[in-house]
mmCIF file of C-alpha atoms in Angstrom:
data_model
loop_
_atom_site.group_PDB
_atom_site.id
_atom_site.type_symbol
_atom_site.label_atom_id
_atom_site.label_comp_id
_atom_site.label_asym_id
_atom_site.label_seq_id
_atom_site.Cartn_x
_atom_site.Cartn_y
_atom_site.Cartn_z
ATOM 1 C CA GLN Z 8 0.000 0.000 0.000
ATOM 2 C CA LYS Z 9 1.133 3.546 -0.686
ATOM 3 C CA GLY Z 10 2.206 5.327 2.476
ATOM 4 C CA ALA Z 11 2.517 2.113 4.483
ATOM 5 C CA ALA Z 12 6.304 2.170 4.171
ATOM 6 C CA GLY Z 13 6.531 5.281 6.330
ATOM 7 C CA THR Z 14 4.377 3.723 9.030
ATOM 8 C CA VAL Z 15 6.419 0.517 9.035
ATOM 9 C CA GLU Z 16 9.695 2.454 8.981
ATOM 10 C CA LYS Z 17 8.598 4.557 11.960
ATOM 11 C CA ALA Z 18 7.646 1.447 13.937
ATOM 12 C CA GLY Z 19 10.910 -0.260 12.969
ATOM 13 C CA LYS Z 20 13.064 2.563 14.345
ATOM 14 C CA GLY Z 21 11.935 1.803 17.861
ATOM 15 C CA THR Z 22 8.910 2.190 19.998
ATOM 16 C CA GLN Z 23 8.854 4.519 22.959
ATOM 17 C CA LEU Z 24 7.161 3.060 25.989
ATOM 18 C CA LYS Z 25 5.220 5.489 28.173
ATOM 19 C CA ASP Z 26 3.296 5.201 31.415
ATOM 20 C CA LEU Z 27 4.779 1.860 32.434
ATOM 21 C CA ASN Z 28 2.979 0.110 35.253
ATOM 22 C CA ALA Z 29 4.752 -2.981 36.571
ATOM 23 C CA ARG Z 30 4.960 -5.178 39.615
ATOM 24 C CA PHE Z 31 7.733 -7.723 39.787
ATOM 25 C CA SER Z 32 9.904 -9.900 41.975
ATOM 26 C CA VAL Z 33 13.608 -10.762 41.672
ATOM 27 C CA ARG Z 34 14.531 -14.412 42.080
ATOM 28 C CA ASN Z 35 17.205 -16.752 40.756
ATOM 29 C CA GLY Z 36 18.678 -14.123 38.432
ATOM 30 C CA TRP Z 37 15.368 -13.094 36.871
ATOM 31 C CA VAL Z 38 13.057 -10.126 37.261
ATOM 32 C CA SER Z 39 9.610 -11.707 36.892
ATOM 33 C CA PHE Z 40 6.389 -9.770 36.559
ATOM 34 C CA THR Z 41 3.892 -10.643 39.289
ATOM 35 C CA LYS Z 42 1.134 -9.170 37.127
ATOM 36 C CA PRO Z 43 1.296 -8.183 33.459
ATOM 37 C CA MET Z 44 3.093 -4.875 32.862
ATOM 38 C CA SER Z 45 0.943 -2.322 31.080
ATOM 39 C CA PHE Z 46 2.320 0.420 28.843
ATOM 40 C CA GLN Z 47 1.419 2.947 26.170
ATOM 41 C CA THR Z 48 3.161 3.477 22.831
ATOM 42 C CA ASP Z 49 2.614 5.371 19.605
ATOM 43 C CA LEU Z 50 1.251 2.103 18.177
ATOM 44 C CA GLY Z 51 -1.310 1.575 20.932
ATOM 45 C CA ASN Z 52 -1.665 0.258 24.473
ATOM 46 C CA GLY Z 53 -0.147 -3.039 25.477
ATOM 47 C CA THR Z 54 0.666 -5.538 28.187
ATOM 48 C CA LEU Z 55 3.662 -7.815 28.691
ATOM 49 C CA ASP Z 56 4.141 -10.729 31.026
ATOM 50 C CA GLY Z 57 7.139 -12.915 31.662
ATOM 51 C CA ARG Z 58 10.642 -12.187 32.852
ATOM 52 C CA VAL Z 59 13.875 -10.323 32.193
ATOM 53 C CA GLY Z 60 17.194 -11.887 33.181
ATOM 54 C CA LEU Z 61 19.769 -9.967 35.144
ATOM 55 C CA ASP Z 62 22.064 -11.036 32.269
ATOM 56 C CA GLN Z 63 19.653 -9.049 29.999
ATOM 57 C CA ARG Z 64 17.873 -12.060 28.458
ATOM 58 C CA LEU Z 65 14.209 -11.497 27.566
ATOM 59 C CA ALA Z 66 11.359 -13.984 27.873
ATOM 60 C CA LEU Z 67 8.200 -11.923 27.403
ATOM 61 C CA LYS Z 68 4.750 -12.493 25.918
ATOM 62 C CA GLY Z 69 1.964 -10.021 25.607
ATOM 63 C CA THR Z 70 -0.439 -8.125 23.448
ATOM 64 C CA ILE Z 71 -0.558 -4.721 21.850
ATOM 65 C CA GLU Z 72 -3.847 -3.143 20.925
ATOM 66 C CA ALA Z 73 -2.790 -1.481 17.661
ATOM 67 C CA SER Z 74 -4.628 1.822 17.331
ATOM 68 C CA LYS Z 75 -7.067 2.506 14.513
ATOM 69 C CA ASP Z 76 -4.711 5.220 13.217
ATOM 70 C CA PHE Z 77 -1.725 2.852 13.131
ATOM 71 C CA VAL Z 78 -3.671 0.090 11.349
ATOM 72 C CA SER Z 79 -5.149 2.605 8.916
ATOM 73 C CA GLY Z 80 -1.678 4.005 8.150
ATOM 74 C CA LEU Z 81 -0.242 0.521 7.737
ATOM 75 C CA THR Z 82 -2.982 -0.626 5.360
ATOM 76 C CA GLY Z 83 -3.399 2.698 3.571
ATOM 77 C CA GLY Z 84 -6.990 2.764 4.772
ATOM 78 C CA ALA Z 85 -7.788 -0.418 2.828
ATOM 79 C CA VAL Z 86 -8.856 -2.205 6.008
ATOM 80 C CA PRO Z 87 -11.497 -0.192 7.853
ATOM 81 C CA VAL Z 88 -11.244 -0.799 11.581
ATOM 82 C CA LYS Z 89 -13.661 0.449 14.196
ATOM 83 C CA GLU Z 90 -11.588 -0.465 17.242
ATOM 84 C CA PRO Z 91 -7.974 -1.316 18.085
ATOM 85 C CA VAL Z 92 -6.617 -4.572 16.656
ATOM 86 C CA SER Z 93 -5.207 -7.041 19.183
ATOM 87 C CA ILE Z 94 -1.771 -8.340 18.142
ATOM 88 C CA PRO Z 95 -0.043 -11.015 20.229
ATOM 89 C CA LEU Z 96 3.684 -10.411 20.837
ATOM 90 C CA THR Z 97 6.652 -12.505 21.892
ATOM 91 C CA ILE Z 98 9.889 -10.747 22.837
ATOM 92 C CA THR Z 99 13.088 -12.768 23.170
ATOM 93 C CA GLY Z 100 16.775 -12.027 22.684
ATOM 94 C CA THR Z 101 18.413 -9.494 24.992
ATOM 95 C CA LEU Z 102 17.816 -5.934 26.109
ATOM 96 C CA LYS Z 103 20.514 -4.788 23.659
ATOM 97 C CA SER Z 104 19.224 -6.919 20.808
ATOM 98 C CA PRO Z 105 15.536 -7.761 21.323
ATOM 99 C CA LYS Z 106 13.680 -9.993 18.886
ATOM 100 C CA VAL Z 107 10.034 -9.009 18.607
ATOM 101 C CA ASN Z 108 7.680 -11.430 16.914
ATOM 102 C CA ALA Z 109 4.046 -10.596 16.240
ATOM 103 C CA GLY Z 110 1.464 -13.344 16.384
ATOM 104 C CA SER Z 111 0.687 -15.554 13.455
ATOM 105 C CA PRO Z 112 -0.919 -13.959 10.408
ATOM 106 C CA MET Z 113 -4.106 -15.854 11.302
ATOM 107 C CA ASP Z 114 -4.178 -14.272 14.778
ATOM 108 C CA ILE Z 115 -3.721 -10.813 13.284
ATOM 109 C CA ALA Z 116 -6.321 -11.461 10.562
ATOM 110 C CA LYS Z 117 -8.848 -12.460 13.246
ATOM 111 C CA GLY Z 118 -8.322 -9.080 14.853
ATOM 112 C CA LEU Z 119 -8.862 -7.302 11.546
ATOM 113 C CA LEU Z 120 -12.056 -9.139 10.622
ATOM 114 C CA PRO Z 121 -15.318 -8.015 12.180
ATOM 115 C CA ALA Z 122 -16.938 -10.435 14.593
ATOM 116 C CA LEU Z 123 -19.445 -12.268 12.471
ATOM 117 C CA PRO Z 124 -22.153 -14.443 13.991
ATOM 118 C CA VAL Z 125 -21.648 -18.144 13.360
ATOM 119 C CA PRO Z 126 -24.670 -19.693 11.669
ATOM 120 C CA LYS Z 127 -26.477 -22.106 13.991
ATOM 121 C CA SER Z 128 -26.190 -24.814 11.344
ATOM 122 C CA ILE Z 129 -22.398 -24.988 11.781
ATOM 123 C CA GLN Z 130 -22.184 -24.385 15.529
ATOM 124 C CA ASP Z 131 -22.325 -28.120 16.186
ATOM 125 C CA PRO Z 132 -20.917 -29.894 13.105
ATOM 126 C CA VAL Z 133 -21.136 -33.387 14.662
ATOM 127 C CA ASN Z 134 -24.882 -33.108 15.242
ATOM 128 C CA GLN Z 135 -25.315 -31.553 11.795
ATOM 129 C CA ALA Z 136 -23.416 -34.472 10.209
ATOM 130 C CA ARG Z 137 -25.461 -37.006 12.232
ATOM 131 C CA LYS Z 138 -28.711 -35.369 11.100
ATOM 132 C CA SER Z 139 -27.581 -35.311 7.469
ATOM 133 C CA LEU Z 140 -26.561 -38.979 7.580
ATOM 134 C CA GLY Z 141 -29.828 -39.890 9.283
ATOM 135 C CA ASP Z 142 -31.793 -38.085 6.597
ATOM 136 C CA LEU Z 143 -29.745 -39.801 3.891
ATOM 137 C CA LEU Z 144 -30.346 -43.247 5.363
ATOM 138 C CA LYS Z 145 -34.109 -42.662 5.686
ATOM 139 C CA ARG Z 146 -34.555 -41.629 2.047
ATOM 140 C CA PRO Z 147 -34.267 -45.047 0.329
ATOM 141 C CA GLY Z 148 -37.119 -46.476 2.453
ATOM 142 C CA LYS Z 149 -39.526 -43.652 1.545
ATOM 143 C CA LYS Z 150 -41.678 -44.011 -1.543
#
């Protein structure tokens, strides 16, 4: 998409964390969160849980609620969103060289798609299959 490169480039240069709220304990060489740490960024609000090693190793998982503006800029407005998009994150590596991985494309796509009601006919596929087979088996006997 046109214009998406600037949004991606901005995100790739680093993300400033603001308004950190964390509770943690230190044990066996690790700083472990006792409740998920919440934060704010230019991309949206997020939470992280896990631990940071005193040797700077990272073992964190969390979620960022990508803002409508960020998603719109990234997609060039091609994907209309009405609320923030939830993106799962995993952060490994070290403090000096973190490796940030977003969730699977399927997880992200679920966040982009509107919540659609599931038709009752496919809510219970086993019962639907049983009914269909039952109907099929009854047909030859009917005249």
